[in-house]
Tab-separated table of C-alpha atoms in Angstrom:
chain	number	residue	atom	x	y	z
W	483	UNK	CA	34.885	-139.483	-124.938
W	484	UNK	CA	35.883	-141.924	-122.264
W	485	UNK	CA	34.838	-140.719	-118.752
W	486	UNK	CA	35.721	-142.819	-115.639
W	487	UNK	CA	33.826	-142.301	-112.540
W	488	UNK	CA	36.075	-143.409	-109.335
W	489	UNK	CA	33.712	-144.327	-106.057
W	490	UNK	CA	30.354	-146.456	-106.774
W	491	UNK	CA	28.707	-144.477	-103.872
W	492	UNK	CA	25.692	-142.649	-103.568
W	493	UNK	CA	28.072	-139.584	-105.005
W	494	UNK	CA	29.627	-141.764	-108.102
W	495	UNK	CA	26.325	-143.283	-109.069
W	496	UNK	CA	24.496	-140.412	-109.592
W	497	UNK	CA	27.334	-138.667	-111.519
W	498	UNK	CA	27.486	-141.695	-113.639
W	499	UNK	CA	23.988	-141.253	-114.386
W	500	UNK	CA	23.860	-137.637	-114.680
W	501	UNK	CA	26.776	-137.961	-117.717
W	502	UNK	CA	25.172	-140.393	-119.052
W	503	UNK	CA	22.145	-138.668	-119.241
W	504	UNK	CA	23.807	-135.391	-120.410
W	505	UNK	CA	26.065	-136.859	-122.643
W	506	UNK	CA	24.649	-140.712	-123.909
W	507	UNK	CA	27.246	-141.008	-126.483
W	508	UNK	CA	30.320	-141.152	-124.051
W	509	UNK	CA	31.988	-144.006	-122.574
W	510	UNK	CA	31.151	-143.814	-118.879
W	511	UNK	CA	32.471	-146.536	-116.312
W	512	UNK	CA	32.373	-146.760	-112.393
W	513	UNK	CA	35.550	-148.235	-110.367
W	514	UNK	CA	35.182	-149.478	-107.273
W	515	UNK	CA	37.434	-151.015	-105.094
W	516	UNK	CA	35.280	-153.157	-102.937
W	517	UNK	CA	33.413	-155.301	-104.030
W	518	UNK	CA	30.224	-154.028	-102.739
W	519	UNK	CA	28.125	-151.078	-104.725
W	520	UNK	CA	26.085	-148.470	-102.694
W	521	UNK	CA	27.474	-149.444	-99.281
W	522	UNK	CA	26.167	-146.471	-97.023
W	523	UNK	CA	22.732	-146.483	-99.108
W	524	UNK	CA	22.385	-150.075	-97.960
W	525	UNK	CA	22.336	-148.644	-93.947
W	526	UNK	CA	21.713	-145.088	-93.945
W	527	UNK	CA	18.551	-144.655	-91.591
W	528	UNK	CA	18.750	-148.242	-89.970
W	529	UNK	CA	18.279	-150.185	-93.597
W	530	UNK	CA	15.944	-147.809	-94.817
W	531	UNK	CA	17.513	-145.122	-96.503
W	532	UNK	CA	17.271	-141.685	-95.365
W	533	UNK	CA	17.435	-140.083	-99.249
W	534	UNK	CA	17.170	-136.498	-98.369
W	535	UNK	CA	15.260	-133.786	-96.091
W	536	UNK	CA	12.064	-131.926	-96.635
W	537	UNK	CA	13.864	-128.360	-96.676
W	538	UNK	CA	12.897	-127.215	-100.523
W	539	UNK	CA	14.421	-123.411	-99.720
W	540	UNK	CA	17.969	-123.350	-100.994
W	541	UNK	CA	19.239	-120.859	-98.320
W	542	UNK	CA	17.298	-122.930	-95.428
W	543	UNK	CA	18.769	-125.774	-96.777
W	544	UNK	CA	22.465	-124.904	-97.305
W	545	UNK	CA	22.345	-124.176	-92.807
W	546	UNK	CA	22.628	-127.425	-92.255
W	547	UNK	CA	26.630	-128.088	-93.485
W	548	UNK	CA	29.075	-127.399	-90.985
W	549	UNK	CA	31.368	-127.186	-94.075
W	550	UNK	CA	30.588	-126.754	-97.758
W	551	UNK	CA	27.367	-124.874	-96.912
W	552	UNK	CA	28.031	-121.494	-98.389
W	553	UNK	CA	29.325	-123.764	-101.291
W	554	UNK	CA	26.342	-125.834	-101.779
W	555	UNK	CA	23.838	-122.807	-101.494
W	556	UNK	CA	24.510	-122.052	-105.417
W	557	UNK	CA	25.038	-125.531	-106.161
W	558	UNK	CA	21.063	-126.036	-105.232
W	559	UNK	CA	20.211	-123.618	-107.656
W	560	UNK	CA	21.426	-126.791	-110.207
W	561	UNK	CA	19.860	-129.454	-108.324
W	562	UNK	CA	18.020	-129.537	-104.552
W	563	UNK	CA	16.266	-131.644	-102.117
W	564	UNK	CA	12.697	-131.177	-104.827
W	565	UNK	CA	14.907	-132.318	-107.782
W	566	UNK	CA	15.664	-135.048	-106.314
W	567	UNK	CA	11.817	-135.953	-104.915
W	568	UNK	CA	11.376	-135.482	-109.021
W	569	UNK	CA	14.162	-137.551	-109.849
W	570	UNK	CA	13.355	-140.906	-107.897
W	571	UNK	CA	9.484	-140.598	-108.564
W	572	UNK	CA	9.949	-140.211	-112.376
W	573	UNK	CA	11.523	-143.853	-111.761
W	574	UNK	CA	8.883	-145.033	-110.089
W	575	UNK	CA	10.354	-145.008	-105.981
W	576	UNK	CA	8.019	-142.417	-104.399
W	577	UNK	CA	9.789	-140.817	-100.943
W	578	UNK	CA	7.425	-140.095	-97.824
W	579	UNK	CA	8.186	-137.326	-95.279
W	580	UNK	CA	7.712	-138.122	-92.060
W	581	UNK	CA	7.530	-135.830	-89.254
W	582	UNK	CA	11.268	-134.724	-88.171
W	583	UNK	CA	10.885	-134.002	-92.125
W	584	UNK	CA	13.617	-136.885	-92.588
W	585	UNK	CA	12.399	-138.404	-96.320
W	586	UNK	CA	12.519	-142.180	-97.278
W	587	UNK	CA	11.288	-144.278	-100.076
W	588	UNK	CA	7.102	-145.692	-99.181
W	589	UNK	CA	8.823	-148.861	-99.256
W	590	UNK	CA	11.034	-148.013	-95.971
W	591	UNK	CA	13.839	-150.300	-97.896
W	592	UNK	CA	17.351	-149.048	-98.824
W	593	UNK	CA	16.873	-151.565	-101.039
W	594	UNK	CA	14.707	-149.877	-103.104
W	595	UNK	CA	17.364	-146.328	-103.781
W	596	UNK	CA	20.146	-149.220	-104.467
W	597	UNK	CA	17.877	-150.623	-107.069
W	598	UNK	CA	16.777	-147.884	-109.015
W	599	UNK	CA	20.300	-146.336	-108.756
W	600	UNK	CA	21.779	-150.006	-110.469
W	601	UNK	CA	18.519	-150.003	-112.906
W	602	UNK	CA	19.246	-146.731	-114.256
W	603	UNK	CA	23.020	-147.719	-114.638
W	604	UNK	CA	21.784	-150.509	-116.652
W	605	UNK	CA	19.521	-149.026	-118.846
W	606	UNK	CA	21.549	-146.049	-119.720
W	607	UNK	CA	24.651	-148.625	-120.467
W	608	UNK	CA	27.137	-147.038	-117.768
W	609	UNK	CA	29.734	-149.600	-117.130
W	610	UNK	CA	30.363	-150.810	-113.499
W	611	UNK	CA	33.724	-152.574	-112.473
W	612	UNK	CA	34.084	-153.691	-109.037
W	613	UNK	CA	37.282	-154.754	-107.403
W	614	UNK	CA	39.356	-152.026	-108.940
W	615	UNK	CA	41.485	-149.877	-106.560
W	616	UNK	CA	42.909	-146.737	-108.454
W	617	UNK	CA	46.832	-146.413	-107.114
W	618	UNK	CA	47.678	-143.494	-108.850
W	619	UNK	CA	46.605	-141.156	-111.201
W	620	UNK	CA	48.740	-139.120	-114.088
W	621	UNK	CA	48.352	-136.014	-116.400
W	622	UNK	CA	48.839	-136.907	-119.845
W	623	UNK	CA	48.126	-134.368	-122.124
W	624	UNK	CA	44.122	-133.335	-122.025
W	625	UNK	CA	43.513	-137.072	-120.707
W	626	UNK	CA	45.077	-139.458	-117.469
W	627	UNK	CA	46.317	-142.614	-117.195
W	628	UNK	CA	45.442	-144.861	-114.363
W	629	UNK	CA	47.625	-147.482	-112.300
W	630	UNK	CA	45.364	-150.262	-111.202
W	631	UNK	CA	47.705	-152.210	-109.863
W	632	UNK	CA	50.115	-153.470	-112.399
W	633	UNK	CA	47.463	-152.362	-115.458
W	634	UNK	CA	46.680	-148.504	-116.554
W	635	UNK	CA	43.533	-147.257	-117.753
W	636	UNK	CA	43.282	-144.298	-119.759
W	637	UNK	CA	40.686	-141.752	-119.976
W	638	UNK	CA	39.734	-138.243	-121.163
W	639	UNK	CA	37.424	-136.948	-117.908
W	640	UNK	CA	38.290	-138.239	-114.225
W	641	UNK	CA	34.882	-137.756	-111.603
W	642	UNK	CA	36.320	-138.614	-108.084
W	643	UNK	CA	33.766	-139.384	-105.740
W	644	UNK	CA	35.751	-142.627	-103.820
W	645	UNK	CA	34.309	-140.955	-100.258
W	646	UNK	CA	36.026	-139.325	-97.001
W	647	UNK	CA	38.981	-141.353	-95.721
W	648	UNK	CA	39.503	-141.670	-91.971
W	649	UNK	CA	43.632	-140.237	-92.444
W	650	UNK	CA	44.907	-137.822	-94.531
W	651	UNK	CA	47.100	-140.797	-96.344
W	652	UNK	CA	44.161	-141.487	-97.699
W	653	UNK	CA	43.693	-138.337	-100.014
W	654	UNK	CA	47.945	-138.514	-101.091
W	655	UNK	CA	46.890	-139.663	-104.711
W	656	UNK	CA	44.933	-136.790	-105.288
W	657	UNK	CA	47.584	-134.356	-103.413
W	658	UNK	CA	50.220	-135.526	-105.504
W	659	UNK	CA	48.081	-133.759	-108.699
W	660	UNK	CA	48.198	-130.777	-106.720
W	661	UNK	CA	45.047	-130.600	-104.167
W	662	UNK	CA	44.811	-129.067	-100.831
W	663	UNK	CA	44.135	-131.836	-98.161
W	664	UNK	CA	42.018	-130.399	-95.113
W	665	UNK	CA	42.861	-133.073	-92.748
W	666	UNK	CA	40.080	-135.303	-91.642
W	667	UNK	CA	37.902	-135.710	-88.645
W	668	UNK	CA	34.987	-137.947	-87.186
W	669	UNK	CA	31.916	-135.162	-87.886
W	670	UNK	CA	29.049	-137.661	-86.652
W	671	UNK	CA	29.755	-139.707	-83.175
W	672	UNK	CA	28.191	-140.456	-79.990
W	673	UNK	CA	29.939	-139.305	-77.027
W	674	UNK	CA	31.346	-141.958	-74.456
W	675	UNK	CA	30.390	-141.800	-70.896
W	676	UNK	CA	32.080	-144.201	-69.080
W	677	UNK	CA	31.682	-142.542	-65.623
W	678	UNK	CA	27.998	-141.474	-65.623
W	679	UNK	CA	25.560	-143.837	-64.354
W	680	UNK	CA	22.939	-142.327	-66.415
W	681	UNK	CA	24.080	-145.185	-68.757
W	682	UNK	CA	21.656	-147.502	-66.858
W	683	UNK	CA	18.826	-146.217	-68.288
W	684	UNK	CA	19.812	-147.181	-71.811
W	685	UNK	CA	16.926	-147.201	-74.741
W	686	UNK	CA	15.640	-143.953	-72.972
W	687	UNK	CA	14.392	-141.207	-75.313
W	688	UNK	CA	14.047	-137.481	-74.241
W	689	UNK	CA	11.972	-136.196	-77.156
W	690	UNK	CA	13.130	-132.515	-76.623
W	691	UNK	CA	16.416	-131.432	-75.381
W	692	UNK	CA	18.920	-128.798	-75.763
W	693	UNK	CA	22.512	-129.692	-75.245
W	694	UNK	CA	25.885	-127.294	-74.399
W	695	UNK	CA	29.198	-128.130	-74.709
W	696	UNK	CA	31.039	-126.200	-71.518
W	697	UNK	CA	33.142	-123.784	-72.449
W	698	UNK	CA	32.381	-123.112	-75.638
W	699	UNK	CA	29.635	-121.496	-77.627
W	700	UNK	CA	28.359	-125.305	-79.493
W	701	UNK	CA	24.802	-126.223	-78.500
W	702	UNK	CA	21.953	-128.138	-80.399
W	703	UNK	CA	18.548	-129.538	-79.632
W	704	UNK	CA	16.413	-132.058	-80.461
W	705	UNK	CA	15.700	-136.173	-79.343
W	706	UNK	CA	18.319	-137.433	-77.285
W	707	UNK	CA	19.045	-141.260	-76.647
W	708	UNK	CA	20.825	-142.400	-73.623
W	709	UNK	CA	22.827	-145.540	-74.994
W	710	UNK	CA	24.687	-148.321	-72.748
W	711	UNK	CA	27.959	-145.975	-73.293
W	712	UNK	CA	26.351	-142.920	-73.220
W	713	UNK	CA	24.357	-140.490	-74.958
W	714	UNK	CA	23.229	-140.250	-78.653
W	715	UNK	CA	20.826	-139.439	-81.065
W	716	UNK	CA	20.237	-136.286	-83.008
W	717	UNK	CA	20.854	-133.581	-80.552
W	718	UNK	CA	24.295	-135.628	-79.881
W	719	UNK	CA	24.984	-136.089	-83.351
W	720	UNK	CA	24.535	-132.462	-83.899
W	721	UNK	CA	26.116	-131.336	-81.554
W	722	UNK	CA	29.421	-133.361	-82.794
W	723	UNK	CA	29.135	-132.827	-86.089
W	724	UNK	CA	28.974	-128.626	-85.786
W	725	UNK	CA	31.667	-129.234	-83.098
W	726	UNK	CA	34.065	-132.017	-84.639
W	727	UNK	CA	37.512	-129.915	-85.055
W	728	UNK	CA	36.567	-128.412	-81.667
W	729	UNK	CA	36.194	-131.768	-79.878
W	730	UNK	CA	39.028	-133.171	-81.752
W	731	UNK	CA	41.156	-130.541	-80.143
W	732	UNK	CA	39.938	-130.987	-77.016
W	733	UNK	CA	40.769	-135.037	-77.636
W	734	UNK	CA	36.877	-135.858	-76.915
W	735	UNK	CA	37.121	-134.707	-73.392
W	736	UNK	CA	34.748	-132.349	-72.592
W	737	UNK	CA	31.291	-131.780	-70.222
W	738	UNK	CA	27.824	-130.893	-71.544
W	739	UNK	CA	24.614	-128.820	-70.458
W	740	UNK	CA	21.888	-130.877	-70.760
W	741	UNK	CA	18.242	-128.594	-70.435
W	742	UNK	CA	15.524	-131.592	-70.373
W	743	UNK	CA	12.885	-129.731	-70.799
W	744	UNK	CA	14.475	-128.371	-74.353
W	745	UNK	CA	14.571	-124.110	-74.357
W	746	UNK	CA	12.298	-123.684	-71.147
W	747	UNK	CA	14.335	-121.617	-68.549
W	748	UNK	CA	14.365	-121.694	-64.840
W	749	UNK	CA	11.875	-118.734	-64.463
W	750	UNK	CA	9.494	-120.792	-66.860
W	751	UNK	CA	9.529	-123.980	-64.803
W	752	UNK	CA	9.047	-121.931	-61.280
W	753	UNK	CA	5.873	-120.586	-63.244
W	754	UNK	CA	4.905	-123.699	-64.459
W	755	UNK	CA	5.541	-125.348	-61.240
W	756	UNK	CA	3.520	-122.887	-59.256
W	757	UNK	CA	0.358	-123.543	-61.212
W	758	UNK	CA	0.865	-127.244	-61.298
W	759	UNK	CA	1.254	-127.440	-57.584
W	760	UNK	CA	-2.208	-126.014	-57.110
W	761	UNK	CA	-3.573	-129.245	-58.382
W	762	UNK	CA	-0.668	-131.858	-57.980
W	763	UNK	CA	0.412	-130.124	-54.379
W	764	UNK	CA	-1.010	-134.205	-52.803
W	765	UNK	CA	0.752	-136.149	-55.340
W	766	UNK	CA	3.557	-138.568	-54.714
W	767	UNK	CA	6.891	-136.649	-56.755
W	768	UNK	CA	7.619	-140.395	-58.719
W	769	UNK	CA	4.267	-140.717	-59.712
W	770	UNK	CA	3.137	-136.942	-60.963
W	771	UNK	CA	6.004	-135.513	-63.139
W	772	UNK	CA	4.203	-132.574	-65.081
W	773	UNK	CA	7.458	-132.175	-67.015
W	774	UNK	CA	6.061	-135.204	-69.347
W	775	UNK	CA	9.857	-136.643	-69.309
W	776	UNK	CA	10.236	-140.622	-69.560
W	777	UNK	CA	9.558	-141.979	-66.023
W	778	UNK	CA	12.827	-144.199	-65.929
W	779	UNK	CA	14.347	-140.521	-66.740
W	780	UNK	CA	12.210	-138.677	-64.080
W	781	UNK	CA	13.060	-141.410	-61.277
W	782	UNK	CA	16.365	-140.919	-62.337
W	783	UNK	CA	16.543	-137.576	-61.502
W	784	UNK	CA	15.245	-137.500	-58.799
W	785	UNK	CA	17.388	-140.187	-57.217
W	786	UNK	CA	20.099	-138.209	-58.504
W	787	UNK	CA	18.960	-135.098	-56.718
W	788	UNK	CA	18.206	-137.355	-53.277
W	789	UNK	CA	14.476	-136.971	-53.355
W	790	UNK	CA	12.906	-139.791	-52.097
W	791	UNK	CA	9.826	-140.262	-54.840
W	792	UNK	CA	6.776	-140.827	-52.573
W	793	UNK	CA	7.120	-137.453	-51.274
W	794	UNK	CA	4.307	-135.696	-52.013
W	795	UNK	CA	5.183	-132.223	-53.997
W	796	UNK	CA	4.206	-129.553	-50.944
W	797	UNK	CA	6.009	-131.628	-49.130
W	798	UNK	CA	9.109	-130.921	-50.778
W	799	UNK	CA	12.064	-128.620	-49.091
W	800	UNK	CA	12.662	-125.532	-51.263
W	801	UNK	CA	16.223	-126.505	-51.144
W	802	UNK	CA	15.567	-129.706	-53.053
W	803	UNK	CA	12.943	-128.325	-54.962
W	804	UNK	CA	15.785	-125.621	-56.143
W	805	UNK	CA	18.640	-128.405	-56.661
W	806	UNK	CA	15.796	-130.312	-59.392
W	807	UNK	CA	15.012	-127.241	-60.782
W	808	UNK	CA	18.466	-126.612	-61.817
W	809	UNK	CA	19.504	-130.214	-63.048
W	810	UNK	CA	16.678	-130.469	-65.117
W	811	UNK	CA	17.313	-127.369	-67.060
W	812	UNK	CA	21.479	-127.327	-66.510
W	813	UNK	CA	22.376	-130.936	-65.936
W	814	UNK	CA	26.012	-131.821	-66.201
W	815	UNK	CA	27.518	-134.746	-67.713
W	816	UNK	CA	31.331	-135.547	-68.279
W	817	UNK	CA	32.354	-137.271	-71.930
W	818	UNK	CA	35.213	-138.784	-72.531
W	819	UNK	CA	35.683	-140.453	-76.127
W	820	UNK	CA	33.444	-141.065	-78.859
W	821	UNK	CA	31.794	-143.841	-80.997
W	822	UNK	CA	31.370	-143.727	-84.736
W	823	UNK	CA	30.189	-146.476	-87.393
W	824	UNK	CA	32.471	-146.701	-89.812
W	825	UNK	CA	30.174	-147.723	-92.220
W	826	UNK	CA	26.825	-145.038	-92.247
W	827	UNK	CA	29.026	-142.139	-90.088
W	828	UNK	CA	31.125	-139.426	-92.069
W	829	UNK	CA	34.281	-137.485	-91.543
W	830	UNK	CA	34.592	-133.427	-91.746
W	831	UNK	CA	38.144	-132.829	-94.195
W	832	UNK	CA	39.044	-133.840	-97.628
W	833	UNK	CA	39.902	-131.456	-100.910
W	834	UNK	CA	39.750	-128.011	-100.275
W	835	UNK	CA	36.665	-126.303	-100.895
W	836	UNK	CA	38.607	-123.108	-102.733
W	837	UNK	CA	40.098	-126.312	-105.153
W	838	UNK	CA	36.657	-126.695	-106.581
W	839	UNK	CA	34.510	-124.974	-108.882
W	840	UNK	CA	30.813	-125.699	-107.774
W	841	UNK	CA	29.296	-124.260	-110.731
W	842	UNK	CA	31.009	-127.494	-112.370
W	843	UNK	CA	32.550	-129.384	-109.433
W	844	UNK	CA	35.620	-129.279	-111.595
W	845	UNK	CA	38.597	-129.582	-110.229
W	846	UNK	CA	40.615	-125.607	-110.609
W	847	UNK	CA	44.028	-127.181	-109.770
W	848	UNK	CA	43.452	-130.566	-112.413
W	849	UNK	CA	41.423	-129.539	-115.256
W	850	UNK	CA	38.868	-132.098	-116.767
W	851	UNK	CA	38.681	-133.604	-113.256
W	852	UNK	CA	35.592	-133.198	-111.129
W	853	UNK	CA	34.540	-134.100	-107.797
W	854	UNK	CA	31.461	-135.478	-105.789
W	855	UNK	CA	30.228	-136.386	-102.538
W	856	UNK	CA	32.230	-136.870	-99.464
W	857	UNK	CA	35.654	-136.667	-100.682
W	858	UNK	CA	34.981	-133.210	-100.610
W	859	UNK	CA	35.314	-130.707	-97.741
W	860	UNK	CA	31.754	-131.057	-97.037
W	861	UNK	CA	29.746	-132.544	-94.385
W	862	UNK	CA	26.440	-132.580	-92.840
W	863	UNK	CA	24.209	-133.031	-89.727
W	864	UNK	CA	22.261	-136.021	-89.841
W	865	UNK	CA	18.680	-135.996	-91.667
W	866	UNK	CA	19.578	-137.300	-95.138
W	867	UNK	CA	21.723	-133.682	-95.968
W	868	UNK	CA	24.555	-135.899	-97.013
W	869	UNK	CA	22.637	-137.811	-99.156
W	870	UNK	CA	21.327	-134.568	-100.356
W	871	UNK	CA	25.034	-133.285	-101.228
W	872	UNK	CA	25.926	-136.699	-103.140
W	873	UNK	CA	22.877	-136.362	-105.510
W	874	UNK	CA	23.586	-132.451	-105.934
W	875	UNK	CA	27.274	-133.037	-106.526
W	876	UNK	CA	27.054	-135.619	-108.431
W	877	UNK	CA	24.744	-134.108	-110.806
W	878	UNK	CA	26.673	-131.262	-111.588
W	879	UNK	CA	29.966	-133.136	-111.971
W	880	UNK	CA	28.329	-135.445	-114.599
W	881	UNK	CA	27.064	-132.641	-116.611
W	882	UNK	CA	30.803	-131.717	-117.131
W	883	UNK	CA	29.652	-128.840	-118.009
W	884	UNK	CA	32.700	-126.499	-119.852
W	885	UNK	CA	31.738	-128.803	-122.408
């Protein structure tokens, strides 16, 4: 039985592996048409690899995909986030969990997952073949024939896992067999800011924040990074990847709600406030913020509000003490565009969830074709659930299991 595995991803790898494993006896080969294996393992979580997420309840779990997570909640029950903690130790990489639960191999080297994934390869014989772009594919009885280029390759079992593409173009060669395209759309990006001079205070880190996007019902919360074009980290990313068809439509022009003092409300600072003033009432405002925000942030705000920061806090107007009230719990910033890195960011769209068969990942429109990873309709916030929907994919795909 000659099974060829299309993608040599995160996705194609480990449904190379899981065939192999399933099946030793068959023929099983990865095409890829770069010439680079493993690309987005190499620099997920700057270089280090962010493998998967400490979330070992399959419902809990499943919450964190936009799309695919209804999907994904029985595909778990195959293989989850502690199957794959089981997986990479029983090869010798042991993952740490470190406090936002994010996991990563001891090491803290991408280098590491890339290494066991090609070891494995090796030592199970799976054939890799790099530098081969698949044109076209073909139906031919129970099997399918191949173009690469001016060549064909024939096989009996197709796995797809070649990734998202940025158009719909992209996916034609698996439309033309009969697939549903859902057409595709930056999920994680950073939102541009090109008229907010909050920009200045690039590097800055506001541990715990919650976000809204005006207008519509998309919030999120967590550690957000002001960049030199505007704001990111994860309550941004988020944020854009629950809201990316929404923000499409609204061409990446929208305002958001930024609470900096995360899910406290107004009535809870006044409280707060009214105790702390008790002690801090002789304090210059620059130097005392009992909000614990970064003090480039705090200065920031304060300028922005037109408080002069060696006031001392009972010396403060109730008017102005009102107005920074309100902007630190509803502070409004305009976006306009977004950034994404084409290389560790991912696109919402691809085949149709209701084309696929998660019990098998097969493919209900093309039988004897499965899929895997992001080619699918299925995307994730950031925290290593992507990851975590490559290795469960990919397992059940290679178990091809109507077998």
């Amino acid at each position: 039985m000659k099974v060829l595995v299309i993608g040599g991803g995160a996705a194609g790898f480990f449904a190379a592996l899981s065939c192999k494993h399933h099946h030793p006896d068959f023929d099983v080969t990865i095409l890829e048409k770069s010439d680079k294996l493993l690309a987005k393992v190499s620099v997920s979580g700057g270089g280090r690899c962010n493998v998967s997420h400490a979330c070992f309840e399959n419902s809990q779990l499943a919450k964190f995909y936009p799309r695919g997570g209804r999907q994904l909640k029985k595909a778990f029950t195959q293989f989850n986030a502690n199957d794959t903690v089981h997986w990479f130790e029983a090869r010798g990489v042991k993952l740490k969990t470190e406090k936002d639960n994010r996991m990563f191999p001891v090491t803290d080297n991408s280098q590491t997952i890339i290494d066991c994934l090609t070891k494995e390869a090796d030592k199970l014989g799976v054939v890799i073949k790099r530098g081969t772009a698949i044109s076209k594919i073909s139906k031919k009885g129970k099997g399918f024939i191949l173009s690469v280029g001016s060549n064909e390759i024939v096989a009996d079992k197709i796995i797809i896992a070649s990734g998202g593409s940025p158009k719909p173009e992209g996916f034609n060669w698996l439309k033309e067999l009969g697939h549903q395209i859902v057409s595709p759309v930056p999920s994680l990006f950073t939102f541009n800011m090109p008229t907010e001079s909050i920009t200045k205070l690039m590097g800055v880190v506001a541990e715990s924040v919650s976000v809204k996007v005006k207008g519509t019902k998309l919030s999120s919360e967590g550690p957000l990074l002001i960049t030199h074009w505007g704001m990111s980290g994860p309550a941004i990313l988020k944020l854009s990847s629950w809201g990316a068809r929404e923000l499409q439509a609204m061409n990446y022009k929208f305002e958001i709600l930024v609470n900096w003092l995360g899910n406290n409300t107004e009535q809870e600072i006044r409280a707060q406030l009214e105790t702390e003033l008790k002690i801090i009432g002789k304090r210059q405002i620059g130097n005392k913020n009992p909000f614990l925000l970064p003090n480039r942030l705090w200065l920031y705000l304060l300028e922005k509000n037109e408080i002069v920061s060696e006031t001392t806090w009972n010396q403060l107007p109730k008017k102005s003490l009102n107005k920074l009230i309100n902007t630190l719990v509803n502070d409004c910033y305009s976006a306009e565009g977004k950034t994404t890195f084409k290389e560790e960011f991912v696109t919402c769209g691809g085949i149709s969830l209701d084309d696929v068969n998660f019990e098998t990942m097969e493919s209900k429109k093309c039988p004897d074709m499965y899929f895997a990873g992001e080619v699918l309709n299925v995307d994730a916030v950031t925290g290593g659930f992507n990851f975590q929907a490559a290795w469960t994919t990919g397992f059940i795909a290679g178990r091809l299991s109507h077998l």
